[in-house]
Amino acid sequence: MELANTIIEMRYALDTFFFLMSGALVMWMAAGFAMLEAGLVRSKNTTEILTKNVCLYAIACTTYLLVGYNIMYVDNSESGWLPSFGHLIGSQREGASHSLESDFFFQVVFVATAMSIVSGSVAERMKLWAFLSFSVIFTAAIYPVEGYWTWGGGFLSKAGFSDFAGSGIVHMAGASAALAGVLLLGARKGKYGQSGQIYPIPGSNMPLATLGTFILWFGWFGFNGGSQLMLSDFKSATAVGQIFLNTNAAAAAGAIVALAVCKATWGKADLTMVLNGALAGLVAITADPLSPSPVAALLIGSFSGAIVVISIIGLDKLKIDDPVGAISVHGVCGLFGLMLVPLSNVNASFSAQLLGAVIIFAWAFSVSLLVWGVLKVTMGIRVGEEKELDGMDAHDCGVDAYPEFISIK
């Protein structure tokens, strides 16, 4: 009996530690988003985008602790539309395989990831305080409600919707909120000409953007691997190894194919497209990194690397200005990943995947559009033309990211 209790305690400790370390890896992705976005915006907006990334993470951790986790998970046993609004404190169940606190930590960093997707898409022209106000609503309510419908045991999970680590629940939801904001914001000044011309606006720091991508790639092993939720038995440990392998393979293939598409299209290697190709592969495989074979993971990443380039070009032609390509990476490739799940997972169906994708998009997009609209008519969401031309750093933050390169007026 004593030996059995010791084994149970050891498994509890191991699975709790696995949750905490996986969550720490996902938390590190916040640095990845910050570096990627800082590299892809102009130098005059660098401090402001970094401020957004730090503050959105802090806001997500606070609102999800106070409200969001309770909506998404606690005492939700009805499998319906409305969560129970239980309370986190004191709700550790007897016989649990890991600590509730480690589960919360692992979940809260996913919320911050979803919100980080929004910051890059609305960069260089959105008011800082409008963005932070939206962050409160998104992390406290918009994300947790659709999270309850899926991972929290709500009606979509009962309908057979499958999303292993969040291609739709996290990535497509964040991209849907970003799309709503971008449509109300409009494009950056000088991005599009009156006769349909598209003028590239290069980022300020490609080394930072590349570093950010590698950090995200690294953190994704916690994102997908941790979503196995256990490590303490043979089956789970083997599964985590498969997940790591497939996650890495999809990212690598996405980068290679994006490079090939750029070479075939423009005759040159576009680093930003290569970076987004790797991220596209990561997003797509996230819907199910366990079921596909390694070769299938390569194929998923390959198609994603091509799709993301086509999508970025297509959105530009529609005059949807996304400075970092987040809507294409996380939205389009998130949807692509969801719809591929039934090809390798016999427990998933195309109808359930489509139903889940449509509902997640409809919820996140429509409610975000409403919230952005209210913010637009109350406090305003876009900075004035003069502030946009001068840069967000000078007006919102008062701190230049690269002061030695700023000429004194």
XYZ file of C-alpha atoms in Angstrom:
409
model
C 0.000 0.000 0.000
C 2.823 2.353 0.902
C 4.617 1.537 -2.363
C 1.423 2.184 -4.335
C 0.953 5.557 -2.641
C 4.571 6.459 -3.355
C 4.130 5.646 -7.058
C 0.952 7.750 -7.198
C 2.742 10.663 -5.558
C 5.691 10.354 -7.926
C 3.389 10.359 -10.963
C 1.535 13.351 -9.520
C 4.814 15.215 -9.061
C 6.088 14.294 -12.532
C 2.901 15.335 -14.322
C 2.717 18.560 -12.330
C 6.332 19.328 -13.215
C 5.589 18.517 -16.875
C 2.718 21.028 -16.842
C 4.882 23.707 -15.234
C 7.832 23.265 -17.604
C 5.558 23.140 -20.642
C 3.859 26.300 -19.437
C 7.241 27.962 -18.957
C 8.117 27.140 -22.567
C 4.849 28.654 -23.765
C 5.423 31.706 -21.577
C 8.774 32.135 -23.363
C 6.776 32.453 -26.589
C 5.723 35.890 -25.297
C 9.327 36.935 -25.844
C 9.158 35.391 -29.307
C 6.113 37.410 -30.280
C 7.706 40.556 -28.862
C 10.944 40.091 -30.814
C 9.182 39.050 -34.026
C 6.863 42.055 -33.966
C 9.618 44.456 -32.911
C 11.645 43.324 -35.902
C 8.789 43.616 -38.392
C 7.609 47.119 -37.458
C 9.495 50.316 -38.187
C 11.999 51.588 -35.642
C 9.741 54.504 -34.675
C 7.121 52.036 -33.377
C 9.365 49.516 -31.633
C 9.006 50.626 -28.016
C 5.248 50.822 -28.365
C 4.888 47.272 -29.737
C 7.127 45.967 -26.963
C 4.999 47.790 -24.396
C 1.889 46.154 -25.851
C 3.432 42.693 -25.612
C 4.551 43.059 -22.015
C 1.267 44.599 -20.884
C -1.007 42.167 -22.741
C 0.789 39.285 -21.046
C 0.299 40.874 -17.641
C -3.354 41.629 -18.389
C -4.000 38.080 -19.646
C -2.508 36.542 -16.508
C -4.635 38.777 -14.281
C -8.004 38.586 -16.047
C -7.755 34.836 -16.633
C -7.023 34.303 -12.941
C -9.925 36.458 -11.807
C -12.502 35.536 -14.441
C -11.406 33.605 -17.527
C -10.337 30.254 -16.057
C -13.516 30.082 -14.032
C -15.590 30.558 -17.189
C -13.598 28.065 -19.224
C -13.084 25.140 -16.871
C -14.293 25.264 -13.291
C -17.290 23.018 -12.557
C -18.435 23.048 -16.161
C -20.267 19.736 -16.420
C -23.419 20.593 -18.339
C -21.865 20.351 -21.833
C -23.886 23.279 -23.098
C -23.628 26.896 -24.154
C -23.301 28.669 -20.824
C -20.424 28.071 -18.387
C -21.107 27.629 -14.699
C -18.855 30.458 -13.455
C -17.333 28.297 -10.728
C -14.485 29.471 -8.502
C -10.838 28.538 -8.872
C -9.881 28.814 -5.215
C -10.258 25.593 -3.266
C -11.526 23.492 -6.151
C -8.672 20.935 -6.330
C -10.328 17.559 -6.796
C -9.270 14.558 -4.729
C -7.377 12.019 -6.803
C -6.257 14.535 -9.436
C -3.252 13.518 -11.514
C -1.597 16.940 -11.212
C -2.037 20.163 -9.280
C -4.790 22.582 -10.280
C -2.319 25.450 -10.008
C -0.040 23.887 -12.635
C -3.036 23.363 -14.901
C -4.006 27.012 -14.508
C -0.474 28.162 -15.307
C -0.377 26.031 -18.445
C -3.731 27.391 -19.588
C -3.083 31.058 -18.854
C -0.069 31.256 -21.150
C -2.276 30.019 -24.001
C -4.579 32.992 -23.448
C -1.646 35.360 -23.677
C -0.556 33.648 -26.902
C -3.954 34.228 -28.493
C -3.860 37.906 -27.533
C -0.292 38.296 -28.820
C -1.536 37.414 -32.296
C -3.696 40.541 -32.276
C -0.925 42.981 -31.388
C 1.103 42.453 -34.549
C -1.818 42.808 -36.940
C -2.937 46.185 -35.566
C 0.602 47.514 -35.139
C 1.789 50.994 -36.106
C -1.578 52.780 -36.042
C -3.682 51.621 -33.079
C -3.893 53.587 -29.842
C -2.085 51.871 -27.002
C -4.894 52.304 -24.485
C -7.555 51.102 -26.889
C -5.516 47.955 -27.503
C -5.026 47.316 -23.791
C -8.742 47.865 -23.154
C -9.573 45.261 -25.791
C -7.031 42.901 -24.213
C -9.041 42.921 -20.989
C -12.265 41.879 -22.751
C -10.634 39.291 -25.005
C -8.728 37.490 -22.251
C -11.496 37.731 -19.653
C -14.451 36.692 -21.808
C -14.068 36.230 -25.577
C -11.393 33.538 -25.459
C -12.669 31.739 -22.320
C -16.202 31.322 -23.686
C -15.121 29.593 -26.896
C -12.564 27.724 -24.822
C -15.394 26.405 -22.636
C -17.333 25.270 -25.711
C -14.329 23.174 -26.769
C -11.712 22.254 -24.165
C -13.994 23.055 -21.226
C -16.529 20.345 -22.091
C -19.103 22.510 -23.862
C -21.289 21.693 -26.829
C -18.532 21.676 -29.468
C -16.605 18.990 -27.635
C -19.809 16.923 -27.491
C -20.257 17.466 -31.240
C -16.902 15.778 -31.884
C -14.794 18.850 -32.627
C -11.096 18.041 -32.222
C -8.311 20.567 -31.700
C -5.402 18.989 -29.842
C -3.401 22.096 -28.941
C -5.349 25.017 -30.367
C -5.007 25.669 -34.102
C -8.549 27.003 -33.921
C -9.192 27.614 -30.223
C -6.045 29.716 -29.768
C -4.629 30.711 -33.145
C -7.690 31.162 -35.337
C -9.546 32.885 -32.493
C -6.704 35.382 -32.085
C -6.543 35.943 -35.839
C -10.315 36.467 -35.992
C -10.096 39.171 -33.334
C -7.165 40.702 -35.222
C -9.098 40.724 -38.503
C -12.001 42.550 -36.870
C -9.642 45.208 -35.543
C -7.785 45.606 -38.826
C -11.028 46.083 -40.783
C -12.112 48.916 -38.488
C -8.639 50.448 -38.290
C -7.800 50.599 -41.971
C -4.355 50.400 -43.497
C -1.226 52.272 -42.468
C -0.587 55.544 -44.263
C 1.334 54.986 -47.469
C 0.696 51.259 -47.669
C -1.705 51.321 -50.629
C -1.977 53.669 -53.596
C -5.200 54.944 -55.111
C -4.659 52.950 -58.300
C -4.171 49.633 -56.528
C -0.438 49.867 -55.929
C 0.958 48.054 -52.906
C 3.974 49.676 -51.280
C 6.079 47.453 -49.009
C 6.840 48.868 -45.555
C 9.982 47.006 -44.439
C 10.548 46.092 -40.826
C 13.362 47.647 -38.873
C 15.299 44.659 -37.578
C 15.485 41.290 -39.338
C 17.839 39.753 -36.731
C 15.194 40.429 -34.065
C 12.441 38.980 -36.247
C 14.521 35.848 -36.843
C 15.326 35.507 -33.152
C 11.630 35.868 -32.351
C 10.755 33.092 -34.778
C 13.281 30.703 -33.271
C 11.990 31.500 -29.777
C 8.448 30.752 -30.929
C 9.624 27.534 -32.595
C 11.319 26.503 -29.344
C 8.334 27.422 -27.182
C 5.995 25.462 -29.453
C 7.404 22.207 -28.076
C 5.773 23.153 -24.783
C 2.658 24.357 -26.569
C 2.059 21.077 -28.381
C 3.959 18.663 -26.157
C 2.358 19.941 -22.985
C -1.079 19.485 -24.509
C -0.619 15.728 -24.109
C -1.311 16.632 -20.434
C 0.642 13.681 -19.029
C 4.152 12.247 -19.145
C 4.118 9.653 -16.367
C 3.171 6.514 -18.303
C 4.594 4.694 -21.321
C 1.859 5.750 -23.738
C 1.989 9.446 -22.822
C 5.779 9.663 -22.835
C 5.891 8.032 -26.267
C 3.200 10.412 -27.495
C 5.158 13.473 -26.338
C 8.156 12.284 -28.353
C 5.974 11.905 -31.446
C 4.497 15.362 -30.895
C 7.931 16.974 -30.650
C 9.056 15.209 -33.823
C 5.979 16.212 -35.835
C 5.996 19.785 -34.551
C 9.602 20.291 -35.608
C 9.079 18.580 -38.977
C 6.106 20.757 -39.899
C 7.954 23.959 -39.051
C 11.009 22.945 -41.054
C 8.943 21.984 -44.099
C 6.953 25.222 -43.898
C 10.122 27.304 -43.995
C 11.591 25.351 -46.910
C 8.465 25.530 -49.057
C 7.934 29.237 -48.329
C 11.513 29.813 -49.477
C 10.874 27.820 -52.648
C 7.664 29.737 -53.404
C 9.479 33.056 -52.972
C 12.276 31.960 -55.290
C 9.796 30.773 -57.910
C 7.693 33.944 -57.646
C 10.232 36.739 -57.240
C 13.567 35.062 -57.906
C 14.779 35.995 -54.424
C 14.590 34.724 -50.862
C 12.201 36.815 -48.751
C 13.222 36.245 -45.138
C 9.903 37.467 -43.738
C 8.044 34.884 -45.826
C 10.442 32.137 -44.730
C 9.862 33.035 -41.089
C 6.116 33.047 -41.583
C 6.386 29.738 -43.440
C 7.918 28.113 -40.367
C 5.225 29.613 -38.136
C 2.518 28.516 -40.567
C 3.708 24.924 -40.321
C 3.676 25.155 -36.541
C 0.146 26.545 -36.456
C -1.249 23.913 -38.828
C 0.288 20.910 -37.046
C -1.011 22.199 -33.710
C -4.535 20.935 -34.482
C -3.201 17.379 -34.197
C 0.553 16.900 -33.753
C 0.145 13.322 -32.506
C -1.841 11.339 -35.086
C 0.050 12.105 -38.345
C 3.183 10.215 -39.306
C 6.401 12.251 -39.533
C 6.116 12.260 -43.333
C 2.519 13.490 -43.065
C 3.735 16.240 -40.727
C 6.215 17.288 -43.396
C 3.383 17.468 -45.921
C 1.196 19.507 -43.568
C 4.037 21.962 -43.024
C 4.813 22.073 -46.744
C 1.282 22.997 -47.779
C 1.122 25.548 -44.963
C 4.339 27.194 -46.141
C 2.839 27.699 -49.596
C -0.592 28.741 -48.318
C 0.762 31.441 -46.034
C 2.645 33.164 -48.862
C -0.438 33.098 -51.083
C -2.622 34.359 -48.241
C -0.337 37.271 -47.343
C -0.264 38.363 -50.990
C -4.033 37.932 -51.272
C -4.811 40.005 -48.176
C -2.555 42.752 -49.477
C -4.498 42.790 -52.729
C -7.682 43.168 -50.678
C -6.006 46.094 -48.861
C -6.124 44.309 -45.520
C -2.962 45.619 -43.928
C -1.336 43.123 -41.558
C 2.234 44.250 -40.794
C 3.403 40.863 -39.524
C 1.210 38.459 -41.518
C -0.484 37.150 -38.373
C -3.949 36.767 -39.895
C -2.539 34.526 -42.616
C -0.254 32.548 -40.313
C -2.650 31.988 -37.427
C -6.040 32.349 -39.099
C -5.759 30.825 -42.566
C -3.260 28.141 -41.565
C -5.119 27.515 -38.306
C -8.237 26.718 -40.332
C -6.176 24.596 -42.708
C -4.800 22.577 -39.804
C -8.256 22.005 -38.325
C -9.639 20.649 -41.586
C -6.741 18.186 -41.974
C -7.340 16.457 -38.638
C -9.780 13.791 -39.948
C -7.180 12.608 -42.463
C -5.098 11.050 -39.688
C -7.443 10.973 -36.683
C -10.251 8.435 -37.052
C -12.158 10.008 -34.163
C -12.584 13.310 -36.024
C -14.970 14.194 -38.852
C -14.923 16.958 -41.451
C -18.421 18.097 -40.481
C -17.515 18.495 -36.808
C -14.270 20.278 -37.702
C -16.084 22.675 -40.016
C -18.785 23.325 -37.414
C -16.178 24.126 -34.778
C -14.175 26.352 -37.091
C -17.230 28.336 -38.180
C -18.469 28.855 -34.621
C -15.051 29.855 -33.272
C -14.564 32.344 -36.097
C -18.114 33.707 -35.864
C -17.874 34.182 -32.095
C -14.378 35.674 -31.936
C -14.847 37.881 -34.995
C -18.333 39.204 -34.250
C -17.799 39.923 -30.553
C -14.387 41.449 -31.256
C -15.907 43.612 -33.986
C -18.506 44.797 -31.478
C -15.893 45.571 -28.827
C -13.600 47.320 -31.318
C -16.615 49.284 -32.573
C -17.543 50.465 -29.078
C -13.943 51.479 -28.431
C -13.853 53.315 -31.758
C -16.873 55.508 -30.976
C -15.861 56.129 -27.363
C -12.109 56.510 -26.909
C -11.071 56.006 -30.552
C -8.836 53.192 -31.756
C -6.572 54.907 -34.303
C -3.948 57.553 -33.673
C -4.009 60.781 -35.660
C -2.112 61.115 -38.933
C 0.619 63.279 -37.430
C 1.241 60.798 -34.602
C 1.319 57.916 -37.048
C 3.892 59.674 -39.223
C 6.041 60.633 -36.217
C 5.828 57.142 -34.765
C 4.015 55.644 -31.817
C 7.084 55.636 -29.578
C 7.311 59.406 -29.314
C 3.639 59.962 -28.518
C 2.517 56.875 -26.597
C 5.702 55.942 -24.766
C 8.169 58.818 -24.800
C 11.039 56.333 -25.118
C 12.865 55.643 -28.382
C 13.987 52.078 -29.030
C 17.016 53.262 -31.025
C 17.783 56.763 -29.672
C 21.202 57.017 -31.291
C 19.567 56.893 -34.718
C 16.972 59.584 -33.977
C 17.950 63.004 -35.279
C 17.548 65.858 -32.834
C 15.025 68.420 -34.056
